[in-house]
XYZ file of C-alpha atoms in Angstrom:
742
model
C 36.162 59.593 113.350
C 37.049 59.704 109.668
C 36.746 63.481 109.862
C 39.739 63.635 112.274
C 41.883 61.554 109.904
C 41.000 63.773 106.927
C 41.851 66.953 108.858
C 45.143 65.489 110.128
C 46.245 64.482 106.616
C 45.475 67.979 105.285
C 47.268 69.736 108.161
C 50.254 67.374 107.975
C 50.715 67.889 104.228
C 50.216 71.657 104.663
C 52.901 71.762 107.374
C 55.321 69.911 105.100
C 54.514 72.207 102.161
C 55.025 75.267 104.369
C 58.602 74.120 104.990
C 59.360 72.983 101.438
C 58.434 76.333 99.875
C 61.232 78.383 101.575
C 63.685 75.509 100.973
C 62.953 75.557 97.231
C 63.210 79.354 97.160
C 66.678 79.188 98.712
C 67.830 76.844 95.979
C 66.538 79.106 93.246
C 67.586 82.450 94.706
C 71.112 83.592 93.771
C 73.314 85.402 96.224
C 75.528 84.835 99.202
C 73.089 85.381 102.063
C 73.630 83.026 104.960
C 71.000 81.662 107.351
C 71.031 80.380 110.900
C 69.068 77.216 109.952
C 70.131 75.105 106.992
C 67.673 73.385 104.688
C 68.336 70.102 106.550
C 67.226 71.795 109.768
C 64.064 73.060 108.093
C 63.232 69.672 106.580
C 63.783 67.979 109.924
C 61.424 70.416 111.594
C 58.824 69.944 108.833
C 58.922 66.135 109.010
C 58.708 66.230 112.807
C 55.680 68.535 112.758
C 53.972 66.498 110.013
C 54.567 63.243 111.915
C 53.241 64.745 115.109
C 50.022 65.865 113.399
C 49.490 62.590 111.509
C 49.691 60.552 114.730
C 47.084 62.595 116.632
C 43.848 61.028 115.219
C 45.325 57.538 115.664
C 45.785 58.096 119.430
C 42.557 60.062 119.862
C 40.743 57.012 118.507
C 42.163 54.903 121.351
C 40.939 57.142 124.183
C 37.480 57.954 125.380
C 36.474 61.591 125.571
C 35.525 61.156 129.209
C 39.205 60.552 130.055
C 40.455 63.580 132.076
C 43.728 63.533 130.091
C 42.062 63.111 126.725
C 43.675 66.249 125.211
C 47.210 65.998 126.557
C 47.827 62.233 126.484
C 47.372 61.791 122.685
C 49.753 64.700 122.046
C 52.436 63.197 124.274
C 51.983 59.794 122.671
C 52.232 61.396 119.214
C 55.487 63.110 120.182
C 56.823 59.813 121.509
C 55.890 57.927 118.329
C 57.445 60.683 116.177
C 60.716 60.445 118.073
C 60.624 56.666 117.622
C 60.119 57.126 113.888
C 63.263 59.291 113.676
C 65.371 56.559 115.315
C 63.741 53.561 113.545
C 62.114 52.500 116.818
C 58.455 52.423 115.695
C 56.885 49.371 114.057
C 54.859 50.437 111.053
C 52.952 47.100 111.032
C 51.701 47.670 114.595
C 50.229 50.971 113.488
C 48.461 49.345 110.501
C 47.049 46.537 112.638
C 45.694 49.041 115.172
C 44.025 51.243 112.569
C 40.264 51.761 113.002
C 37.931 50.851 110.141
C 38.142 53.672 107.600
C 37.040 54.385 104.088
C 39.413 52.380 101.788
C 40.574 55.534 99.957
C 41.180 57.409 103.218
C 42.968 54.389 104.694
C 45.295 54.206 101.671
C 46.050 57.952 101.748
C 46.731 57.905 105.490
C 48.994 54.840 105.469
C 50.881 56.086 102.387
C 51.637 59.445 103.981
C 52.681 57.809 107.273
C 54.976 55.416 105.376
C 56.571 58.352 103.516
C 57.293 60.185 106.759
C 58.675 57.000 108.365
C 61.171 56.633 105.489
C 62.268 60.295 105.377
C 62.605 60.775 109.168
C 65.523 58.309 109.743
C 67.327 59.655 106.660
C 67.199 63.150 108.115
C 68.432 61.800 111.456
C 71.419 60.230 109.730
C 72.072 63.424 107.731
C 72.108 65.562 110.877
C 74.422 63.141 112.656
C 76.814 63.036 109.696
C 76.885 66.837 109.523
C 77.886 66.907 113.179
C 80.608 64.341 112.575
C 81.793 66.310 109.551
C 82.656 69.368 111.671
C 83.862 67.157 114.499
C 86.160 65.232 112.175
C 87.712 68.456 110.885
C 88.236 69.779 114.392
C 89.821 66.498 115.490
C 92.270 66.667 112.563
C 93.264 70.142 113.742
C 93.354 69.154 117.404
C 95.675 66.188 116.927
C 97.919 67.899 114.389
C 101.455 68.367 115.701
C 103.744 69.024 112.747
C 101.761 70.125 109.708
C 101.588 73.916 109.183
C 98.067 75.267 109.594
C 96.703 77.855 107.133
C 93.404 79.190 108.441
C 91.074 81.445 106.414
C 88.310 83.622 107.821
C 85.948 82.946 104.882
C 85.416 80.760 101.860
C 85.349 83.151 98.910
C 87.166 83.524 95.572
C 90.000 85.474 97.215
C 90.657 82.906 99.946
C 90.395 80.014 97.481
C 93.006 81.686 95.238
C 95.380 82.088 98.205
C 94.758 78.523 99.435
C 95.376 77.051 95.980
C 98.681 78.920 95.732
C 99.723 77.408 99.101
C 98.695 73.943 97.898
C 100.459 74.415 94.561
C 103.625 75.597 96.301
C 104.084 72.176 97.866
C 103.322 70.417 94.568
C 105.918 72.547 92.770
C 108.506 71.888 95.482
C 107.986 68.126 95.145
C 108.633 68.373 91.401
C 111.926 70.140 92.144
C 112.907 67.396 94.568
C 112.502 69.610 97.648
C 110.903 68.419 100.860
C 107.988 70.566 101.984
C 105.827 69.376 104.899
C 102.188 68.572 104.232
C 99.880 71.347 105.307
C 96.360 71.653 106.671
C 94.213 74.289 104.997
C 91.163 75.347 106.996
C 88.237 77.521 105.918
C 86.025 78.886 108.684
C 82.572 80.449 108.617
C 81.580 78.039 105.825
C 77.955 77.175 105.221
C 76.586 74.594 102.829
C 75.260 75.298 99.348
C 71.724 75.552 100.650
C 72.827 78.718 102.432
C 73.764 80.308 99.106
C 77.511 79.622 99.236
C 78.722 78.832 95.764
C 78.991 75.068 95.346
C 81.933 75.576 93.019
C 83.955 77.098 95.862
C 83.172 74.127 98.089
C 84.254 71.735 95.340
C 87.531 73.640 94.914
C 88.124 73.564 98.670
C 87.570 69.789 98.720
C 89.887 69.326 95.722
C 92.842 70.630 97.756
C 91.891 68.614 100.835
C 90.782 71.638 102.858
C 88.776 71.430 106.083
C 85.569 73.492 106.076
C 84.124 74.540 109.443
C 81.005 76.487 110.295
C 82.590 78.167 113.307
C 83.882 81.718 113.044
C 87.683 82.045 112.916
C 87.669 83.595 116.388
C 85.320 81.029 117.962
C 86.993 77.638 117.614
C 89.868 76.868 119.947
C 93.274 75.924 118.614
C 95.759 73.563 120.216
C 98.825 75.026 121.891
C 100.946 73.301 119.288
C 104.483 73.986 118.132
C 103.419 73.786 114.491
C 103.338 76.928 112.376
C 99.947 78.648 112.153
C 99.027 81.361 109.678
C 95.707 83.203 109.747
C 94.319 84.993 106.705
C 91.689 87.639 107.460
C 90.501 87.809 103.899
C 86.756 88.438 104.096
C 84.890 90.788 101.785
C 83.949 92.984 104.754
C 87.216 94.750 105.665
C 85.786 96.095 108.926
C 85.008 92.542 110.024
C 88.566 91.553 109.112
C 89.890 94.147 111.554
C 87.501 93.096 114.333
C 88.613 89.494 113.951
C 92.257 90.576 113.950
C 91.869 92.365 117.288
C 90.414 89.201 118.836
C 92.984 86.869 117.272
C 95.855 89.125 118.300
C 95.023 88.548 121.969
C 95.136 84.791 121.410
C 98.179 84.614 119.126
C 100.641 87.156 120.513
C 101.634 84.672 123.227
C 103.193 82.367 120.647
C 106.259 82.912 118.422
C 105.014 80.634 115.632
C 101.802 82.342 114.537
C 101.190 84.848 111.752
C 98.244 87.121 110.973
C 97.695 88.576 107.513
C 94.959 91.189 107.281
C 93.834 92.070 103.773
C 92.754 95.692 103.643
C 93.494 98.682 101.431
C 92.114 101.152 103.975
C 94.716 103.265 105.822
C 92.547 103.079 108.951
C 93.320 99.379 109.202
C 97.021 100.252 109.333
C 96.473 102.655 112.230
C 94.608 99.970 114.173
C 97.341 97.387 113.623
C 99.996 99.914 114.660
C 98.096 100.523 117.907
C 97.653 96.858 118.877
C 99.764 95.486 121.703
C 101.546 92.659 119.877
C 103.608 91.432 122.810
C 107.319 90.707 122.772
C 107.400 87.865 120.248
C 107.510 90.081 117.142
C 111.307 89.717 117.321
C 112.790 86.231 117.181
C 114.927 84.863 120.052
C 117.853 84.502 117.628
C 117.762 88.220 116.843
C 117.530 89.180 120.514
C 120.525 86.995 121.331
C 122.570 88.434 118.466
C 121.905 92.031 119.570
C 122.674 91.423 123.234
C 125.766 89.336 122.495
C 127.511 91.839 120.219
C 125.510 94.805 118.999
C 128.308 96.105 116.767
C 128.662 92.766 115.033
C 124.897 92.655 114.573
C 124.784 96.103 112.969
C 127.636 95.231 110.650
C 126.102 91.896 109.647
C 124.510 93.063 106.424
C 126.198 90.267 104.487
C 124.801 87.602 106.841
C 121.230 88.796 107.061
C 119.667 85.358 107.435
C 121.893 84.525 110.410
C 121.536 87.752 112.339
C 117.950 88.804 111.711
C 115.144 86.273 111.382
C 111.478 86.986 110.788
C 110.404 83.337 110.596
C 110.528 82.341 114.270
C 108.413 85.151 115.649
C 104.870 86.445 115.909
C 104.260 88.033 112.528
C 101.281 90.343 111.937
C 100.924 92.378 108.743
C 98.353 94.287 106.717
C 98.343 93.306 103.049
C 97.356 96.152 100.726
C 96.731 94.210 97.519
C 96.397 97.332 95.379
C 99.694 98.830 96.530
C 101.425 95.455 96.208
C 100.202 95.067 92.635
C 101.369 98.520 91.589
C 104.848 98.121 93.116
C 105.292 94.654 91.599
C 104.198 95.953 88.195
C 106.524 98.958 88.254
C 109.465 96.756 89.285
C 108.730 93.899 86.853
C 111.894 93.270 84.831
C 109.913 92.324 81.728
C 108.228 95.723 81.743
C 111.187 97.755 82.998
C 113.786 96.683 80.460
C 112.239 98.383 77.388
C 111.256 101.392 79.504
C 114.761 101.892 80.939
C 116.392 101.286 77.559
C 114.457 104.155 76.022
C 114.720 106.352 79.133
C 118.520 106.010 79.204
C 118.692 107.609 75.776
C 116.181 110.418 76.287
C 116.884 111.040 80.020
C 113.104 111.097 80.396
C 110.763 108.552 81.993
C 107.243 109.007 80.644
C 104.134 107.237 81.951
C 100.446 107.423 81.134
C 97.684 106.412 83.554
C 94.190 106.006 82.103
C 91.704 105.991 84.966
C 92.489 107.724 88.248
C 90.684 105.455 90.699
C 92.299 103.524 93.546
C 94.651 101.707 91.185
C 95.511 104.836 89.219
C 96.312 106.784 92.360
C 98.511 103.948 93.669
C 100.424 103.832 90.370
C 100.987 107.597 90.499
C 102.247 107.567 94.088
C 104.635 104.646 93.609
C 105.955 105.854 90.256
C 106.741 109.284 91.728
C 109.268 107.955 94.245
C 110.498 104.918 92.295
C 111.592 106.808 89.173
C 113.463 109.640 90.880
C 116.907 109.699 89.217
C 119.355 112.568 89.200
C 119.569 114.046 85.710
C 116.310 112.405 84.559
C 112.904 113.935 83.967
C 109.756 112.108 85.112
C 106.589 112.888 83.196
C 103.217 111.358 84.094
C 100.081 111.972 82.035
C 96.785 111.102 83.732
C 93.489 110.736 81.865
C 90.187 110.477 83.720
C 86.494 111.101 83.226
C 86.120 113.142 86.449
C 85.982 116.939 86.292
C 89.003 119.130 86.982
C 87.783 120.607 90.264
C 87.209 117.193 91.850
C 90.607 115.874 90.733
C 92.349 119.016 91.971
C 90.775 118.689 95.441
C 91.594 114.994 95.589
C 95.277 115.537 94.800
C 95.400 118.443 97.251
C 94.013 116.203 100.018
C 96.216 113.164 99.359
C 99.431 114.946 98.315
C 99.452 118.585 99.505
C 103.185 118.971 98.855
C 102.627 117.942 95.218
C 99.690 120.334 94.973
C 101.960 123.141 96.208
C 103.776 122.841 92.868
C 100.640 123.254 90.764
C 101.108 125.712 87.951
C 98.664 127.265 85.532
C 98.825 125.306 82.303
C 98.622 126.973 78.930
C 95.440 125.065 78.226
C 92.463 125.039 80.591
C 91.903 121.368 79.696
C 94.953 120.264 81.696
C 95.947 120.390 85.377
C 99.716 120.610 85.732
C 101.984 119.920 88.711
C 105.650 120.542 88.031
C 108.836 120.493 90.117
C 112.141 120.970 88.330
C 114.456 122.486 90.942
C 117.990 121.187 91.391
C 118.215 118.997 94.510
C 114.449 118.376 94.740
C 112.290 115.576 93.392
C 111.590 116.195 89.707
C 108.274 115.528 88.034
C 105.826 116.925 85.534
C 102.304 115.617 86.175
C 99.613 116.565 83.684
C 96.034 115.599 84.438
C 93.483 115.603 81.626
C 90.005 115.698 83.207
C 86.543 115.093 81.708
C 87.813 112.603 79.113
C 85.184 109.939 78.491
C 87.028 106.947 77.037
C 83.740 105.485 75.790
C 83.345 108.384 73.362
C 85.663 110.138 70.919
C 87.207 112.163 73.774
C 90.262 109.916 73.970
C 91.066 109.935 70.252
C 90.371 113.696 70.114
C 92.859 114.235 72.950
C 95.543 112.215 71.131
C 94.894 114.149 67.924
C 95.143 117.440 69.812
C 98.432 116.404 71.475
C 99.853 115.251 68.123
C 99.288 118.705 66.622
C 100.969 120.462 69.546
C 104.672 121.145 69.553
C 106.383 117.988 70.814
C 108.196 118.122 74.137
C 109.298 115.593 76.731
C 105.689 115.304 77.998
C 104.132 114.543 74.614
C 102.073 111.374 74.260
C 104.349 110.052 71.518
C 107.204 109.628 74.012
C 105.170 107.510 76.466
C 107.123 104.468 77.640
C 104.575 102.814 79.975
C 100.800 103.104 79.845
C 98.460 101.653 82.474
C 94.700 101.231 82.025
C 92.649 101.134 85.256
C 89.043 102.020 84.490
C 87.424 99.683 87.018
C 85.878 97.072 84.700
C 87.651 94.213 82.929
C 85.808 94.631 79.628
C 86.444 98.372 79.492
C 90.097 97.931 80.408
C 90.587 95.434 77.582
C 88.781 97.611 75.063
C 90.610 100.832 75.978
C 93.997 99.070 76.080
C 93.465 97.977 72.471
C 92.301 101.488 71.604
C 95.444 102.944 73.190
C 97.686 100.691 71.114
C 95.861 101.863 67.998
C 96.258 105.540 68.947
C 99.950 105.175 69.836
C 100.548 103.439 66.493
C 98.964 106.392 64.710
C 100.963 109.140 66.396
C 104.219 107.110 66.300
C 103.671 105.961 62.696
C 104.110 102.260 63.558
C 103.482 99.878 60.659
C 102.544 96.197 60.649
C 106.095 94.895 60.164
C 107.441 96.935 63.063
C 104.669 95.710 65.348
C 105.385 92.048 64.578
C 109.132 92.491 64.953
C 109.399 93.954 68.463
C 107.522 92.140 71.261
C 108.843 94.590 73.891
C 107.920 97.729 71.984
C 107.214 100.935 73.833
C 104.965 102.111 75.136
C 104.502 99.018 77.248
C 100.747 98.794 77.814
C 99.371 97.189 80.982
C 95.668 96.690 81.584
C 94.115 95.617 84.882
C 91.952 92.492 84.407
C 90.685 90.860 87.590
C 89.194 87.679 86.135
C 91.719 84.814 86.032
C 90.332 83.021 83.008
C 90.091 86.170 80.936
C 93.640 87.255 81.756
C 95.040 83.763 81.110
C 93.469 83.594 77.653
C 94.405 87.135 76.635
C 97.793 87.662 78.258
C 101.120 87.804 76.488
C 102.753 84.389 76.347
C 106.473 83.620 76.511
C 106.942 84.474 72.841
C 105.302 87.885 73.292
C 102.004 87.060 71.612
C 98.641 87.568 73.224
C 95.600 89.154 71.688
C 96.051 89.695 67.951
C 94.173 91.335 65.107
C 92.802 89.559 62.031
C 96.222 89.761 60.346
C 97.903 87.985 63.236
C 99.645 91.118 64.508
C 99.972 91.031 68.318
C 98.920 94.055 70.353
C 101.608 93.350 73.008
C 99.296 94.165 75.908
C 100.087 92.855 79.389
C 97.063 92.070 81.538
C 97.831 92.509 85.235
C 95.929 92.389 88.510
C 94.186 89.051 88.110
C 92.783 87.401 91.214
C 95.495 84.736 91.366
C 98.255 87.378 91.419
C 96.460 89.584 93.949
C 95.960 86.693 96.356
C 99.034 84.523 96.012
C 101.299 83.185 98.732
C 104.359 84.155 96.700
C 103.398 87.802 97.344
C 103.711 87.183 101.086
C 107.024 85.369 100.649
C 108.346 88.193 98.498
C 107.217 90.722 101.109
C 109.116 88.826 103.816
C 112.300 88.738 101.743
C 112.081 92.468 101.083
C 111.474 93.174 104.748
C 114.485 91.094 105.661
C 116.649 93.209 103.362
C 114.955 96.495 104.164
C 115.642 96.322 107.888
C 119.300 96.972 107.097
C 118.244 100.192 105.407
C 116.477 100.961 108.666
C 119.668 100.238 110.618
C 121.743 102.449 108.322
C 120.295 105.485 110.061
C 121.754 104.142 113.288
C 125.061 103.134 111.723
C 125.460 106.408 109.820
C 125.532 108.347 113.091
C 128.375 106.220 114.381
C 130.336 106.163 111.115
C 130.096 109.939 110.634
C 131.099 110.538 114.249
C 134.074 108.177 113.775
C 135.161 110.066 110.645
C 134.858 113.387 112.459
C 136.949 112.238 115.438
C 139.458 109.975 113.693
C 143.219 110.493 113.920
C 144.211 111.718 110.456
C 147.847 110.855 111.034
C 146.962 107.174 110.745
C 145.378 107.665 107.301
C 148.017 106.835 104.704
C 146.112 107.497 101.490
C 146.504 111.236 100.696
C 143.204 111.468 98.806
C 141.298 109.891 101.704
C 143.068 112.209 104.183
C 142.105 115.192 102.054
C 138.448 114.104 102.037
C 138.426 113.642 105.820
C 140.003 117.063 106.385
C 137.426 118.706 104.122
C 134.657 116.838 105.923
C 135.960 117.873 109.360
C 136.162 121.519 108.302
C 132.623 121.396 106.924
C 131.322 119.894 110.165
C 133.205 122.435 112.304
C 131.664 125.277 110.311
C 128.252 123.684 110.795
C 128.628 123.310 114.567
C 130.022 126.859 114.920
C 127.280 128.540 112.894
C 124.245 126.348 113.656
C 124.986 124.955 117.120
C 126.941 127.735 118.809
C 130.163 125.755 118.714
C 128.607 122.731 120.485
C 128.950 119.304 118.932
C 125.429 117.876 118.731
C 125.487 114.816 116.606
C 122.433 112.599 116.710
C 120.437 111.836 119.836
C 122.171 111.709 123.200
C 120.544 108.380 124.121
C 121.523 106.751 120.824
C 125.176 106.252 121.729
C 126.954 106.277 125.028
C 130.584 107.312 124.610
C 130.259 106.762 120.888
C 129.036 103.172 121.285
C 125.682 101.793 120.099
C 123.313 100.782 122.883
C 121.746 97.264 122.565
C 118.510 98.395 124.230
C 118.049 101.151 121.671
C 118.784 98.811 118.773
C 116.169 96.391 120.144
C 113.662 99.243 120.425
C 114.451 100.128 116.818
C 113.793 96.539 115.697
C 110.515 96.442 117.629
C 109.480 99.712 116.001
C 110.313 98.256 112.592
C 108.222 95.129 113.199
C 105.299 96.951 114.811
C 104.825 100.073 112.678
C 103.989 100.196 108.979
C 105.759 103.525 108.458
C 109.215 102.133 109.262
C 108.754 98.994 107.181
C 107.212 100.693 104.165
C 109.744 103.517 104.027
C 112.675 101.088 104.381
C 111.239 98.757 101.745
C 110.754 101.706 99.376
C 114.402 102.666 99.780
C 115.529 99.067 99.222
C 113.448 98.776 96.032
C 114.897 102.043 94.726
C 118.441 100.877 95.451
C 117.749 97.600 93.622
C 116.538 99.579 90.597
C 119.723 101.660 90.528
C 121.998 98.658 90.941
C 120.330 96.633 88.207
C 119.633 99.249 85.547
C 122.128 102.060 86.199
C 125.354 100.390 87.355
C 127.483 102.588 85.099
C 125.596 105.736 86.049
C 125.903 104.975 89.769
C 129.108 102.956 89.849
C 129.592 103.550 93.573
C 127.457 100.418 93.981
C 130.397 98.457 92.633
C 131.836 96.454 95.590
C 135.331 97.323 94.322
C 134.646 101.076 94.530
C 137.426 102.363 96.771
C 135.209 104.948 98.498
C 132.538 102.424 99.458
C 133.493 102.280 103.145
C 134.064 105.997 103.516
C 130.752 107.800 104.143
C 132.317 111.238 103.605
C 133.424 110.682 100.010
C 132.602 113.853 98.078
C 133.374 112.683 94.547
C 130.853 113.577 91.860
C 129.220 110.154 91.702
C 128.852 109.807 95.472
C 127.326 113.282 95.521
C 124.965 112.247 92.714
C 123.876 109.240 94.729
C 123.127 111.384 97.770
C 121.083 113.831 95.705
C 119.192 110.959 94.045
C 118.362 109.457 97.428
C 117.142 112.826 98.694
C 114.989 113.240 95.571
C 113.456 109.815 96.192
C 112.906 110.567 99.872
C 111.270 113.919 99.071
C 108.917 112.255 96.593
C 108.115 109.386 98.981
C 107.288 111.730 101.847
C 105.239 113.969 99.542
C 103.018 111.165 98.219
C 102.457 110.049 101.818
C 100.976 113.416 102.721
C 103.965 115.231 104.284
C 104.561 118.937 103.728
C 107.525 121.200 104.423
C 107.792 123.060 107.729
C 110.718 124.454 109.699
C 109.565 122.223 112.568
C 109.306 118.455 112.281
C 106.070 116.903 113.546
C 105.220 113.399 112.371
C 101.665 113.526 113.676
C 101.084 116.718 111.692
C 103.067 115.230 108.775
C 105.466 118.160 108.568
C 109.227 117.799 108.047
C 112.049 120.325 108.000
C 114.186 118.235 105.592
C 111.525 118.221 102.889
C 113.454 120.820 100.937
C 116.274 121.160 98.408
C 119.346 119.007 98.957
C 121.527 122.124 98.963
C 119.564 123.562 101.888
C 120.034 120.522 104.145
C 122.268 120.701 107.193
C 125.712 119.282 106.489
C 125.213 116.060 108.547
C 121.923 115.363 106.751
C 123.629 115.577 103.351
C 126.124 112.890 104.319
C 123.421 110.705 105.846
C 121.613 110.747 102.480
């Protein structure tokens, strides 16, 4: 009989060891792999199996071998006793009193092991129950919530934590300012415990902001049909999974006007999918629908009362967030960086940028700079430095921007790819790409030395006003940014006193650093100091692109504000048709001002010549369905708003125009003084004075550049699917109505 007890102890301990080994390995292994069974599940299984085995010899000793159920009955009794042990229902003393006579050492070993299992089993039972209540408690908080806004994240990762902390901090900041902001519920889904390799630090940060962590996938747990605001953040590392979850959530959320979906993806394919989704009719708020149907003319003229006439808060809001594009636009429009750049550019009539590293960030900076810095009478020069070979870079630019590639010219030096457009009435730029430059060797300093010896022109390195370092690694970006400052000091002959005196010196150098702590310690402070050399001289380097700025709720708020303004740019295409038609058909006898009458007569003659030569004498102004008897149609305006809310193209192009207009208003008010509200030609779209003409040409230059960087090419036939456009030409070659619409 003792033999059975010895074997059972060995097998029981072996079963427990077989479970403990993978549990210990999970603790020691680094990574983010997730498992179906947690370590608590594995320990529970191990203790159950060990208890089952350790009870078998005890019950076999109570039955005779002649019993017909001798093999099954002890097993069932062992299972029953094990279950009792897990719920504190088995009396350990009864087991000791019923023990057969055994060797003292064996008896001690057996009873000790049984006692250990009897202590661990109830603890595991309690742990499993608490884990169930933990998820249940979180779900109950969500279920019974009626007023608190819900912010729900698809994963717990550094990106989602950064966004959640910015939401939490927003309320804390509002309370300091004496503003009332409702408490919020922050929920992380698809969260597993530390034993499943999720970083414990992330869990601690989630708990510190009072977040609810659930194991369920974001698409799998049901939400109450509540009137509270709900915002979903599809912010997982796997962008394809983000899109799959968005498709599922869209079906659930499009029925409600108080839900928002934010999909984080830099892939254009994600934009196509979101454009294709059926988002229902709640993407426009009831207030906006009422305003359009009540008085469409008043709605279209309500640019001064934007908040009252067009609302994006009380509607179903679904957007793709391209963090890279957002960062580049915000950097290029940052007042702190723009002021020294514009100050120097206003004197030289040249805007000069340098991009070191032509990856995803570098390409985004090039594309956005090309349309943002289009100004009539100004040159735009962009120097690009990259380690890739010339042939690869040439093919890449040709694929992404074929219209830009059409202006490629043979440079004097084979070491440079050059793309240049300098025609009157077209977007102006001079892009010079320097391939095969390894910044980790002397290639960069050799290139600067070579450019210093060349005859200086507007594209020389010494005239650079903004330099951006995007090499893909934080350490390299920091190192090369410092190296750039050193090289610019050499070619511009900057001494120590000059460097200490001017905190906003040009070139402004920006370096992409993703890590929050690194950027915080190195970045320029309010007094302009940041990293310094051993003599205390600051390098004046701005570190951008940190995680907290990429994933920050203020970015979403800023995007909403820009959209709210940009929709009026979208409506201007509708209003311009009506205003130009009104000018063409107006009764000139009622116009008292002789200069205004002269402008209208010249405009009418120009339009008549256009209709006679281009349209066979027929008046074809705009689309027939746009206006009925010269009046705007509410149904068409509503369709236009739906298109704006549902398609990225309309929003992005309108936002780009709004940003460009803001740049002109803020930094070139004297140059473009038609933005002055007191300008007497403001309400007359046919004004042909020099400054109004300059504005139209500038807008056409910007539009040409914007369409070019988005892949459009010129063709005599417009086809948006083929990305061809007949207006992608010189301003002078536009049809007369198109000139005035610009």
